[in-house]
Structure formats: structure tokens, C-alpha cells
Short mmCIF file of C-alpha atoms and ligand atoms in Angstrom, two decimals:
data_model
loop_
_atom_site.label_atom_id
_atom_site.label_comp_id
_atom_site.label_asym_id
_atom_site.label_seq_id
_atom_site.Cartn_x
_atom_site.Cartn_y
_atom_site.Cartn_z
CA MET A 1 37.59 27.57 61.62
CA LYS A 2 37.93 29.09 65.10
CA GLU A 3 34.72 27.55 66.28
CA LEU A 4 36.03 24.01 65.78
CA LYS A 5 37.35 22.44 68.94
CA ILE A 6 39.43 19.91 67.13
CA THR A 7 42.65 20.81 65.39
CA PRO A 8 42.57 22.14 61.84
CA ILE A 9 43.48 19.92 58.90
CA LYS A 10 45.78 20.74 55.99
CA ASP A 11 43.73 19.34 53.08
CA GLY A 12 40.37 17.64 52.99
CA THR A 13 36.77 18.10 54.06
CA VAL A 14 35.24 19.34 57.29
CA ILE A 15 31.55 18.59 57.79
CA ASP A 16 30.29 20.95 60.46
CA HIS A 17 26.92 21.46 62.17
CA ILE A 18 25.94 17.82 61.97
CA THR A 19 22.91 17.09 64.14
CA ALA A 20 24.36 16.10 67.53
CA GLY A 21 24.81 12.36 67.85
CA SER A 22 24.57 11.64 64.10
CA ALA A 23 28.23 11.67 63.11
CA LEU A 24 28.56 7.89 62.94
CA LYS A 25 25.44 7.61 60.78
CA VAL A 26 26.89 10.31 58.54
CA LEU A 27 30.07 8.29 58.10
CA ARG A 28 28.05 5.20 57.35
CA ILE A 29 25.97 6.98 54.69
CA LEU A 30 29.13 8.40 53.13
CA GLY A 31 30.53 4.88 53.04
CA ILE A 32 33.54 5.82 55.17
CA THR A 33 34.56 2.78 57.18
CA GLY A 34 38.05 3.78 58.33
CA GLU A 35 39.63 1.20 56.06
CA GLU A 36 40.27 3.76 53.35
CA GLY A 37 43.55 4.83 54.90
CA TYR A 38 42.99 8.55 55.34
CA THR A 39 42.67 10.23 58.74
CA VAL A 40 39.12 10.77 59.93
CA SER A 41 38.35 12.72 63.10
CA VAL A 42 34.95 12.62 64.69
CA ALA A 43 33.78 15.00 67.39
CA MET A 44 30.41 14.32 68.91
CA ASN A 45 28.26 16.55 71.09
CA VAL A 46 30.50 19.58 70.78
CA THR A 47 29.10 22.91 72.04
CA SER A 48 28.34 25.32 69.28
CA LYS A 49 27.15 28.92 68.99
CA LYS A 50 24.23 28.18 66.67
CA GLU A 51 22.89 25.02 68.21
CA SER A 52 23.35 23.79 71.69
CA LEU A 53 25.30 20.74 70.56
CA LYS A 54 26.59 19.48 67.26
CA ASP A 55 28.87 16.86 65.73
CA VAL A 56 31.84 17.56 63.47
CA VAL A 57 33.59 15.18 61.06
CA LYS A 58 36.96 15.93 59.48
CA ILE A 59 38.28 13.88 56.62
CA GLU A 60 41.90 14.49 55.76
CA GLY A 61 43.21 14.18 52.23
CA ARG A 62 39.83 13.72 50.57
CA GLU A 63 37.53 16.34 49.08
CA LEU A 64 33.96 15.11 49.11
CA LYS A 65 31.75 16.13 46.20
CA PRO A 66 28.38 17.84 46.75
CA GLU A 67 26.50 14.78 45.37
CA GLU A 68 28.15 12.59 47.99
CA ILE A 69 27.53 15.03 50.80
CA ASN A 70 23.90 15.66 49.90
CA LYS A 71 23.11 12.10 50.85
CA ILE A 72 23.44 13.10 54.51
CA SER A 73 20.88 15.89 54.21
CA LEU A 74 18.10 13.71 55.62
CA ILE A 75 19.80 13.13 58.96
CA ALA A 76 21.88 16.31 59.13
CA PRO A 77 19.86 18.98 57.37
CA ARG A 78 21.89 21.89 58.78
CA ALA A 79 25.33 20.48 58.00
CA THR A 80 27.86 22.71 56.27
CA ILE A 81 30.74 21.48 54.17
CA ASN A 82 34.15 23.11 54.19
CA ILE A 83 36.70 22.09 51.59
CA ILE A 84 40.15 22.74 52.99
CA ARG A 85 43.32 23.29 50.96
CA ASP A 86 46.56 24.23 52.72
CA TYR A 87 44.69 25.04 55.95
CA ASN A 88 42.32 27.45 54.17
CA VAL A 89 38.64 27.04 53.53
CA VAL A 90 38.46 27.26 49.74
CA LYS A 91 34.80 26.26 49.40
CA LYS A 92 31.93 26.29 51.81
CA TYR A 93 28.36 25.15 51.18
CA ARG A 94 25.29 23.76 52.91
CA VAL A 95 23.90 20.32 52.28
CA GLN A 96 20.87 20.17 50.03
CA ILE A 97 18.31 17.44 49.79
CA PRO A 98 18.85 15.81 46.39
CA ASP A 99 15.97 15.41 43.89
CA VAL A 100 16.25 11.63 43.92
CA LEU A 101 17.40 9.39 46.78
CA GLU A 102 18.73 6.27 45.16
CA GLY A 103 19.89 3.47 47.42
CA ILE A 104 19.87 5.77 50.46
CA ALA A 105 16.67 4.80 52.22
CA LYS A 106 14.24 1.90 51.94
CA CYS A 107 10.59 2.47 51.11
CA GLU A 108 8.55 2.33 54.32
CA ASN A 109 5.90 0.13 52.70
CA PRO A 110 6.91 -3.46 53.55
CA ASN A 111 4.78 -4.79 50.67
CA CYS A 112 6.52 -2.57 48.14
CA ILE A 113 8.27 -4.43 45.31
CA SER A 114 11.48 -2.51 46.17
CA ASN A 115 11.53 -4.39 49.50
CA GLN A 116 11.37 -7.79 47.80
CA ARG A 117 14.20 -9.79 46.31
CA GLU A 118 14.62 -7.87 43.04
CA PRO A 119 17.75 -6.56 41.33
CA ILE A 120 17.07 -2.89 42.11
CA GLN A 121 17.93 -0.16 44.60
CA PRO A 122 15.09 1.66 46.30
CA VAL A 123 14.46 5.00 44.60
CA LEU A 124 12.67 7.79 46.45
CA LYS A 125 11.81 11.03 44.75
CA VAL A 126 11.60 14.39 46.50
CA ILE A 127 8.32 15.93 45.38
CA SER A 128 8.47 18.99 47.61
CA ARG A 129 11.02 20.42 50.03
CA ASN A 130 8.85 22.60 52.20
CA PRO A 131 7.05 20.71 53.59
CA LEU A 132 9.33 17.78 52.82
CA ARG A 133 7.45 15.16 50.78
CA ILE A 134 9.27 12.10 49.50
CA LYS A 135 7.63 9.44 47.36
CA CYS A 136 8.66 5.93 46.38
CA VAL A 137 8.95 5.71 42.57
CA TYR A 138 7.72 2.11 42.67
CA CYS A 139 4.69 1.98 44.94
CA GLY A 140 4.02 5.73 45.10
CA ARG A 141 3.83 5.79 48.90
CA VAL A 142 4.60 9.18 50.43
CA GLN A 143 7.16 8.47 53.15
CA SER A 144 6.50 9.68 56.67
CA GLN A 145 9.88 9.04 58.28
CA VAL A 146 12.62 8.53 55.72
CA GLU A 147 15.39 9.08 58.27
CA LYS A 148 14.30 5.89 60.05
CA ASN A 149 14.69 3.75 56.94
CA LEU A 150 18.22 4.66 55.92
CA ILE A 151 20.09 1.76 54.39
CA MET B 1 -0.47 12.43 21.92
CA SER B 2 0.88 8.98 21.19
CA PHE B 3 0.39 5.83 23.17
CA LYS B 4 2.59 3.60 21.02
CA GLY B 5 5.03 1.67 23.17
CA ARG B 6 3.78 3.24 26.38
CA ASP B 7 3.36 1.50 29.72
CA ILE B 8 0.08 1.97 31.57
CA ILE B 9 1.16 1.83 35.21
CA ARG B 10 -0.65 4.55 37.15
CA ILE B 11 -3.75 6.54 36.36
CA GLU B 12 -1.94 9.77 37.41
CA GLU B 13 0.46 9.37 34.52
CA LEU B 14 -2.35 9.88 32.03
CA LYS B 15 -3.21 13.46 31.19
CA GLU B 16 -6.84 14.49 31.13
CA GLU B 17 -7.01 14.52 27.31
CA GLU B 18 -5.33 11.11 27.20
CA ILE B 19 -7.95 9.64 29.51
CA TYR B 20 -10.71 11.04 27.28
CA ARG B 21 -8.94 9.71 24.18
CA ILE B 22 -8.93 6.19 25.66
CA LEU B 23 -12.63 6.53 26.52
CA ASP B 24 -13.40 7.64 22.95
CA VAL B 25 -11.56 4.69 21.41
CA ALA B 26 -13.28 2.35 23.89
CA GLU B 27 -16.66 3.66 22.75
CA LYS B 28 -15.83 2.59 19.18
CA MET B 29 -14.81 -0.86 20.43
CA VAL B 30 -18.17 -1.64 22.04
CA PRO B 31 -19.76 -3.42 19.00
CA VAL B 32 -16.62 -5.59 18.63
CA ALA B 33 -16.56 -6.34 22.35
CA ARG B 34 -20.18 -7.46 22.05
CA GLY B 35 -19.33 -9.72 19.12
CA GLU B 36 -21.61 -7.77 16.77
CA GLU B 37 -18.67 -6.77 14.59
CA THR B 38 -15.35 -8.45 14.02
CA THR B 39 -11.87 -7.07 13.47
CA ASP B 40 -8.32 -8.27 13.00
CA LEU B 41 -6.65 -5.06 14.21
CA LEU B 42 -4.21 -7.03 16.37
CA TYR B 43 -3.79 -10.05 14.07
CA GLY B 44 -0.39 -11.63 14.71
CA LYS B 45 0.13 -9.81 18.01
CA VAL B 46 0.68 -11.70 21.25
CA LEU B 47 -0.36 -10.65 24.76
CA ALA B 48 1.47 -12.23 27.72
CA SER B 49 -0.90 -12.31 30.64
CA LEU B 50 1.16 -12.70 33.84
CA PHE B 51 -1.05 -13.28 36.86
CA PHE B 52 0.89 -13.76 40.08
CA GLU B 53 -2.35 -13.77 42.00
CA PRO B 54 -5.77 -14.81 40.79
CA SER B 55 -8.13 -12.23 39.36
CA THR B 56 -10.51 -14.00 37.05
CA ARG B 57 -12.39 -10.89 36.02
CA THR B 58 -9.37 -8.83 35.04
CA ARG B 59 -7.64 -11.72 33.32
CA LEU B 60 -10.67 -12.84 31.32
CA SER B 61 -11.53 -9.35 30.17
CA PHE B 62 -7.98 -8.72 28.95
CA GLU B 63 -7.92 -12.07 27.21
CA SER B 64 -11.35 -11.53 25.69
CA ALA B 65 -10.22 -8.09 24.49
CA MET B 66 -7.13 -9.55 22.82
CA HIS B 67 -9.07 -12.39 21.15
CA ARG B 68 -11.79 -10.02 19.92
CA LEU B 69 -9.07 -7.97 18.24
CA GLY B 70 -7.72 -11.00 16.41
CA GLY B 71 -4.60 -11.34 18.57
CA SER B 72 -3.50 -14.22 20.74
CA VAL B 73 -2.72 -14.73 24.40
CA LEU B 74 -0.11 -16.52 26.51
CA THR B 75 -1.18 -16.96 30.11
CA ILE B 76 0.85 -17.62 33.20
CA SER B 77 -1.50 -17.78 36.15
CA GLY B 78 -2.63 -19.72 39.20
CA ARG B 79 -0.20 -22.39 40.34
CA GLU B 80 2.28 -21.59 37.64
CA GLY B 81 2.20 -17.93 38.58
CA THR B 82 2.86 -18.60 42.23
CA SER B 83 5.69 -21.06 41.63
CA LEU B 84 7.37 -18.52 39.39
CA LYS B 85 7.08 -16.01 42.15
CA LYS B 86 9.08 -18.21 44.49
CA GLY B 87 11.80 -19.28 42.09
CA GLU B 88 12.58 -16.23 40.05
CA THR B 89 12.68 -12.46 40.36
CA LEU B 90 9.92 -10.50 38.67
CA ALA B 91 12.62 -8.69 36.71
CA ASP B 92 13.68 -12.01 35.16
CA THR B 93 10.12 -13.19 34.54
CA VAL B 94 9.20 -10.11 32.51
CA ARG B 95 12.41 -10.31 30.50
CA MET B 96 11.47 -13.88 29.66
CA ALA B 97 7.89 -12.90 28.78
CA GLU B 98 8.91 -10.04 26.51
CA ALA B 99 10.82 -12.48 24.37
CA TYR B 100 7.54 -14.25 23.55
CA ALA B 101 5.04 -11.39 23.43
CA ASP B 102 4.34 -7.87 22.12
CA VAL B 103 2.58 -6.54 25.21
CA ILE B 104 2.40 -7.68 28.84
CA VAL B 105 -0.37 -7.39 31.38
CA LEU B 106 0.76 -7.96 34.96
CA ARG B 107 -1.17 -8.73 38.12
CA HIS B 108 1.03 -8.95 41.20
CA PRO B 109 0.60 -8.93 45.01
CA ASN B 110 3.32 -6.31 45.64
CA GLU B 111 2.77 -2.59 45.22
CA GLY B 112 5.02 -1.10 42.58
CA ALA B 113 5.43 -4.41 40.73
CA ALA B 114 4.20 -2.99 37.42
CA ALA B 115 6.62 -0.05 37.63
CA LEU B 116 9.46 -2.50 38.21
CA ALA B 117 8.31 -4.72 35.34
CA ALA B 118 8.21 -1.73 32.99
CA GLN B 119 11.76 -0.85 33.97
CA PHE B 120 13.01 -4.27 32.85
CA CYS B 121 10.84 -4.68 29.79
CA SER B 122 11.06 -2.86 26.46
CA LYS B 123 7.55 -3.93 25.41
CA PRO B 124 4.52 -2.07 26.81
CA VAL B 125 3.50 -3.20 30.30
CA ILE B 126 -0.09 -2.76 31.44
CA ASN B 127 -0.73 -2.83 35.18
CA GLY B 128 -3.55 -5.27 35.92
CA GLY B 129 -3.40 -4.44 39.63
CA ASP B 130 -0.42 -4.42 41.98
CA GLY B 131 -1.04 -5.23 45.64
CA SER B 132 -3.19 -2.57 47.25
CA GLY B 133 -1.65 -0.07 44.83
CA GLN B 134 -2.83 0.81 41.38
CA HIS B 135 -5.27 -0.74 38.96
CA PRO B 136 -5.49 1.85 36.19
CA THR B 137 -7.61 -0.15 33.74
CA GLN B 138 -10.26 -0.60 36.45
CA THR B 139 -10.30 3.16 36.96
CA LEU B 140 -10.58 3.73 33.20
CA LEU B 141 -13.50 1.33 32.90
CA ASP B 142 -15.21 3.05 35.85
CA LEU B 143 -14.74 6.43 34.16
CA PHE B 144 -15.94 4.98 30.86
CA THR B 145 -19.09 3.68 32.52
CA ILE B 146 -19.85 7.03 34.15
CA LYS B 147 -19.28 8.91 30.90
CA SER B 148 -21.25 6.54 28.72
CA GLU B 149 -24.17 6.28 31.16
CA LEU B 150 -24.37 9.95 32.21
CA GLY B 151 -22.83 11.69 29.18
CA ALA B 152 -20.16 13.46 31.26
CA ILE B 153 -17.89 13.14 34.27
CA LYS B 154 -17.22 16.79 35.05
CA GLY B 155 -19.73 18.30 37.45
CA LYS B 156 -21.22 14.96 38.51
CA THR B 157 -21.46 13.94 42.15
CA VAL B 158 -19.97 10.55 42.91
CA ALA B 159 -20.63 8.95 46.29
CA LEU B 160 -17.90 6.42 47.15
CA VAL B 161 -19.28 3.91 49.64
CA GLY B 162 -17.78 1.17 51.78
CA ASP B 163 -14.17 0.30 52.47
CA LEU B 164 -12.48 3.52 51.46
CA ARG B 165 -9.45 2.93 53.65
CA TYR B 166 -8.05 -0.20 52.06
CA GLY B 167 -9.93 -0.28 48.75
CA ARG B 168 -7.50 0.51 46.01
CA THR B 169 -10.15 0.98 43.34
CA VAL B 170 -11.63 3.93 45.24
CA HIS B 171 -8.19 5.46 45.79
CA SER B 172 -7.31 5.56 42.08
CA LEU B 173 -10.84 6.48 41.10
CA SER B 174 -11.04 9.39 43.56
CA LEU B 175 -7.78 10.87 42.27
CA ALA B 176 -8.98 10.58 38.67
CA LEU B 177 -12.41 12.02 39.47
CA ALA B 178 -10.75 14.97 41.20
CA ARG B 179 -8.71 15.74 38.11
CA LEU B 180 -11.71 15.39 35.83
CA GLY B 181 -13.78 17.80 37.91
CA ALA B 182 -16.31 15.52 39.61
CA ARG B 183 -17.48 16.18 43.18
CA MET B 184 -17.20 13.35 45.72
CA ILE B 185 -18.93 12.22 48.86
CA MET B 186 -16.91 9.71 50.85
CA VAL B 187 -19.42 7.51 52.67
CA ALA B 188 -17.84 5.25 55.29
CA PRO B 189 -17.60 4.68 59.03
CA GLU B 190 -14.55 6.40 60.50
CA LEU B 191 -12.57 3.18 60.89
CA ILE B 192 -12.54 2.59 57.13
CA GLN B 193 -12.79 6.17 55.84
CA MET B 194 -10.34 7.50 53.18
CA PRO B 195 -6.75 7.47 54.43
CA THR B 196 -5.01 10.79 55.08
CA TYR B 197 -2.45 10.32 52.33
CA ILE B 198 -5.23 10.10 49.72
CA LEU B 199 -7.06 13.09 51.23
CA ASP B 200 -3.77 15.04 51.12
CA GLU B 201 -3.43 14.24 47.43
CA LEU B 202 -7.05 15.18 46.79
CA ASN B 203 -6.48 18.49 48.56
CA SER B 204 -3.39 19.21 46.48
CA LEU B 205 -5.53 18.59 43.37
CA GLY B 206 -8.13 21.06 44.66
CA ALA B 207 -10.77 18.33 44.81
CA LYS B 208 -14.31 19.03 45.95
CA TYR B 209 -15.32 16.37 48.43
CA GLU B 210 -16.89 15.75 51.80
CA LEU B 211 -16.80 12.92 54.30
CA THR B 212 -19.87 11.39 55.89
CA GLU B 213 -20.95 8.27 57.73
CA ASP B 214 -24.47 8.61 56.39
CA LEU B 215 -25.31 6.39 53.42
CA GLY B 216 -28.69 8.12 53.08
CA ARG B 217 -27.02 11.45 52.35
CA GLY B 218 -24.75 9.87 49.78
CA ILE B 219 -27.70 8.24 48.01
CA GLU B 220 -29.75 11.46 47.97
CA GLU B 221 -27.07 13.62 46.40
CA ALA B 222 -25.32 11.16 44.13
CA ASP B 223 -25.36 10.91 40.36
CA VAL B 224 -23.16 7.85 40.81
CA LEU B 225 -23.22 5.54 43.83
CA TYR B 226 -19.95 3.62 43.78
CA VAL B 227 -20.29 0.75 46.24
CA THR B 228 -17.41 -1.40 47.49
CA ARG B 229 -17.22 -4.40 49.73
CA ILE B 230 -16.68 -4.00 53.47
CA GLN B 231 -14.45 -6.80 54.66
CA ARG B 232 -14.97 -8.59 57.93
CA GLU B 233 -11.28 -8.68 58.79
CA ARG B 234 -11.11 -4.86 58.99
CA PHE B 235 -13.15 -4.93 62.18
CA PRO B 236 -12.08 -5.82 65.72
CA ASP B 237 -15.15 -8.02 66.30
CA GLU B 238 -18.05 -9.67 64.54
CA GLU B 239 -20.69 -7.50 66.20
CA GLU B 240 -19.08 -4.26 65.03
CA TYR B 241 -18.76 -5.65 61.52
CA MET B 242 -22.40 -6.78 61.35
CA LYS B 243 -23.56 -3.36 62.52
CA VAL B 244 -21.51 -1.53 59.88
CA ALA B 245 -22.23 -3.98 57.07
CA GLY B 246 -25.95 -3.71 57.83
CA SER B 247 -26.04 0.08 57.77
CA TYR B 248 -24.10 0.30 54.49
CA ARG B 249 -26.24 -2.17 52.59
CA VAL B 250 -27.94 -0.76 49.49
CA THR B 251 -31.55 -1.99 49.30
CA LEU B 252 -34.70 -0.95 47.40
CA GLU B 253 -35.85 0.82 50.56
CA SER B 254 -32.60 2.80 50.90
CA LEU B 255 -32.90 3.97 47.28
CA LYS B 256 -36.28 5.70 47.61
CA ASN B 257 -34.71 9.19 47.83
CA ALA B 258 -32.23 8.59 45.00
CA LYS B 259 -32.21 10.84 41.92
CA GLU B 260 -34.05 9.30 39.01
CA GLY B 261 -31.02 8.86 36.74
CA MET B 262 -28.64 7.85 39.51
CA ILE B 263 -26.44 4.86 38.61
CA ILE B 264 -24.99 2.27 40.97
CA LEU B 265 -21.55 0.87 40.21
CA HIS B 266 -19.55 -1.83 41.99
CA PRO B 267 -16.15 -3.27 41.00
CA LEU B 268 -17.53 -6.78 41.76
CA PRO B 269 -17.59 -9.40 43.11
CA ARG B 270 -20.19 -8.24 45.59
CA VAL B 271 -21.30 -10.08 48.70
CA ASP B 272 -24.25 -8.50 50.56
CA GLU B 273 -23.55 -4.83 50.08
CA ILE B 274 -26.13 -4.54 47.27
CA ALA B 275 -29.36 -6.47 47.74
CA PRO B 276 -30.26 -8.68 44.72
CA GLU B 277 -33.62 -6.93 44.25
CA VAL B 278 -31.68 -3.78 43.30
CA ASP B 279 -30.35 -5.57 40.20
CA SER B 280 -33.61 -5.15 38.31
CA THR B 281 -33.84 -1.38 38.92
CA PRO B 282 -32.64 1.07 36.23
CA HIS B 283 -30.02 2.27 38.74
CA ALA B 284 -28.07 -0.99 38.61
CA LYS B 285 -25.19 -0.63 36.15
CA TYR B 286 -22.58 -2.91 37.70
CA PHE B 287 -22.97 -5.65 35.12
CA VAL B 288 -22.66 -3.10 32.30
CA GLN B 289 -19.58 -1.82 34.12
CA ALA B 290 -18.09 -5.32 34.19
CA PHE B 291 -18.72 -5.69 30.45
CA ASN B 292 -17.09 -2.28 29.86
CA GLY B 293 -13.79 -3.77 30.98
CA VAL B 294 -13.54 -5.40 27.58
CA PRO B 295 -13.88 -2.35 25.25
CA VAL B 296 -11.68 -0.25 27.56
CA ARG B 297 -8.94 -2.89 27.54
CA MET B 298 -9.34 -3.27 23.76
CA ALA B 299 -8.74 0.46 23.42
CA ILE B 300 -5.62 0.30 25.60
CA LEU B 301 -4.18 -2.72 23.78
CA THR B 302 -4.63 -1.21 20.31
CA MET B 303 -3.24 2.14 21.47
CA VAL B 304 -0.08 0.89 23.21
CA LEU B 305 0.59 -1.39 20.25
CA GLY B 306 0.36 1.64 17.97
CA VAL B 307 -2.48 0.31 15.81
CA ILE B 308 -4.78 3.19 16.83
CA GLU B 309 -3.36 6.63 17.66
ZN1 ZN C 401 7.61 1.73 47.72
#
């Protein structure tokens, strides 16, 4: 935890190596509004060894699950997750792009049924990771810029 | 392989042997589709035909197929179809329709509509065309026509001509032809040539194809000349359109280097892209192709309703 500029937390989750400038989007995707009551610290454009700049988010008193965290993989593909208990990192993992993105991003095809008034969430399926190919399960369109259509 | 209860949404969802099974059943349906034989295979069954945009050809051939099989049809189309579209979600409309019918065919202006309908409906849903997306029964009737006229699909050369960029029939057809081992020549001016996302998919399927602007080359090499309409609104100005439309017109003269058994298909309706004098040549198979919509749809209806395996 030495590399973090902001003070350590006792229990909770530290999301490190977030693409610089994306921390607020990360919070939005995770559904963290600040009204939940727990302490959230955000550091943006911090200098880092690996990248020139990065963002860091620390959430005190809440351990995020991998499924929740993986939602941020599209905008922060290099993020790492540290689960902290009693000031120690007890678990550390990298975000992974999930197999299915449900309700995370809209289909880029404006004429797609998922963009009309229907009682469904957009569902995008990851068909390959390298290169990244993501397809709408409704209209079948392969998405070119999913990160621009985040909900 | 069982089709009972299955939705027919995208051609890619059908395996190669399933496509051939549908074509085989369709072959047996031809005498019934012609009215030479009668059957009551689907007696007591009801088809709900939901047309949120007009498509006379698709609707009539589905309805003819159902009637020929002894079943009956409920139709929501035209004005009724459009007013439904405004007032109610598609999800609700299909849940209403499934209460009255055993199978649903859906035509809708939005891509992905059939997939959504299938999600909300426990009865089989057949995609009758969704936006510029999929139209699997059109692809199946195209494949049926090629197989029944030429005896095989694999190894044949199919020249796709016209609006390859926006034409959904050529998108689905090209993906199916690639999987079934046909070679393709994409004949179109650059502005309306096959879009990259289709070419990417064709490449991932290992398809054999080439791109050309030269209709003459397509005609010379083709076993099948698949002609589609070039629409005026795709072009920045009238002059450009007239030039392109003129050079992609199939006439008696342009056919002089064609192979003897070459067949010409067209999803219809046509405007000027095939000259009327071509109709009386042995190459012209587009009216046979239109008729083939009926036996192919008969096959699909009997199979998804579990009457034929
Ligand atoms: Zn879509």
C-alpha cells in the first residue's frame, strides 16, 4: 500500500490503477452516490510507477464483490482491487471483462429494439477478449465503442 | 435435431444440417404449396401474423403456407399494426398474441425485435424481418431456390449485385453461403459495397469471396446472379445514382457471357435493375424464388409446431 498517496483504510476496498480521470465514472458504474453513508475517498491524476497518472478510489467499510467490480473493466481495464481487513490487503485481483454486460452499456445502434421503450435492459455479449469484440444480443451489432455508451 | 417449440430468429442460429433439413422438408411441401395436393397437417393450429410494417410478399406467403396446411391465421397489420406500435410495448403485444395463437410471425421496423419477442413469448416466434437486421426465412428460401435449381450450394459461385451495404437480404445470405461452402463475388460500387462488419464476419468464417465493381465479371463467373435494388436515396445526387443504376442493370446484352445454367435471383420487388426482356430467358428464376417462399415457410411452420421432425 506504500504507493498510495492517500491514507490507508482499516476495512474496505481500494480500487487502484484506474485510468486517470475515470474515477467518477467508476463510482457511477458501481452505483456509489455518496448517500450510502460509508466513507469514500477519491484521488484523481495521482502519479504512479506503472502509468504516468492514475486514479484511486477507496471505499471504507464495504467489500466489493468481483462481479460488481468487473463492470468497470470497460473504462478501467488495468484496475486492481484490494480488499482490506484490519489495514492488511487480504485479497488482491485485477478486473476482468465479464462474459455478459447487462444494463451497463447501451447498444450503439439507435434503431435497435433495446433502445426503444421496452421493459428490458440492454444486454451485450463479449464474443472475444483479444481483440475485444462485444455484440448486442438483440440486434447482433458488433459494438465499436462500448465505453462511450455506458449507462 | 428437433425444431419443436423453437424460435427462428437469425440464420446463424441454424446449424448446417438444420438448414438442409428445412430445405428437405420444403421440397416435400412443393406439391401442397402448388395446390396439387392437400393436407391438414396443421388443422386446428393458429398463426398470429404481426406486421408492424407492411410487407405484402412475406405476409401473404406465410398466410398462404398456413392455409395450405389446414391451419388458420390471425393478422395484425397496416394501420392496426402501427397504432399498436405507438400505444403498447412489443413485449406486451406478443404476450397478448400468444394467448390467441400457437405460433407467431413478426415483422418489425427495429433490429432485434424478433429476439425481444421470443424472450417474452413461450410460443415459437418466427422472424419475418426486423429493421435492417435479419430475415431468416428469406435466406432459407434463397438457399432452397439455389439448391433446387442447381442441385447443390457447396462449391457454387454466387455473385451478389447491387446495394450490398444496406441490403439485409444479402447480409444474411452471404453469411449462410459462407457456412455452406459457396464462393461469392460482391459486385457493387464502393459507396454501397459490403460493410466492414459483414466482411469481418465472413473472414472469421473463412469465406471465399472477392469484391469488384464490374458487373460483367460477376455475370461471367456466376452460377447464381443475386440482384438487389439500388436505392436512389443512397446517393448524394441524381446524376451519380443514374450512372450507377445504369451500369448495374441486367439486360439481355449484359448476359451474353453468362454460363448456360446460370440462374438470376432477386428478392423482389424489382424496379429497373433487371430488364423485363430477361424474364423470358431460362436464367430468370426470381418468380420461382418468390413462389418458394411458400413451401419453405410451410416447412418451418410444421417443424416449429412439432408436426414434422
Ligand atoms: Zn442492439
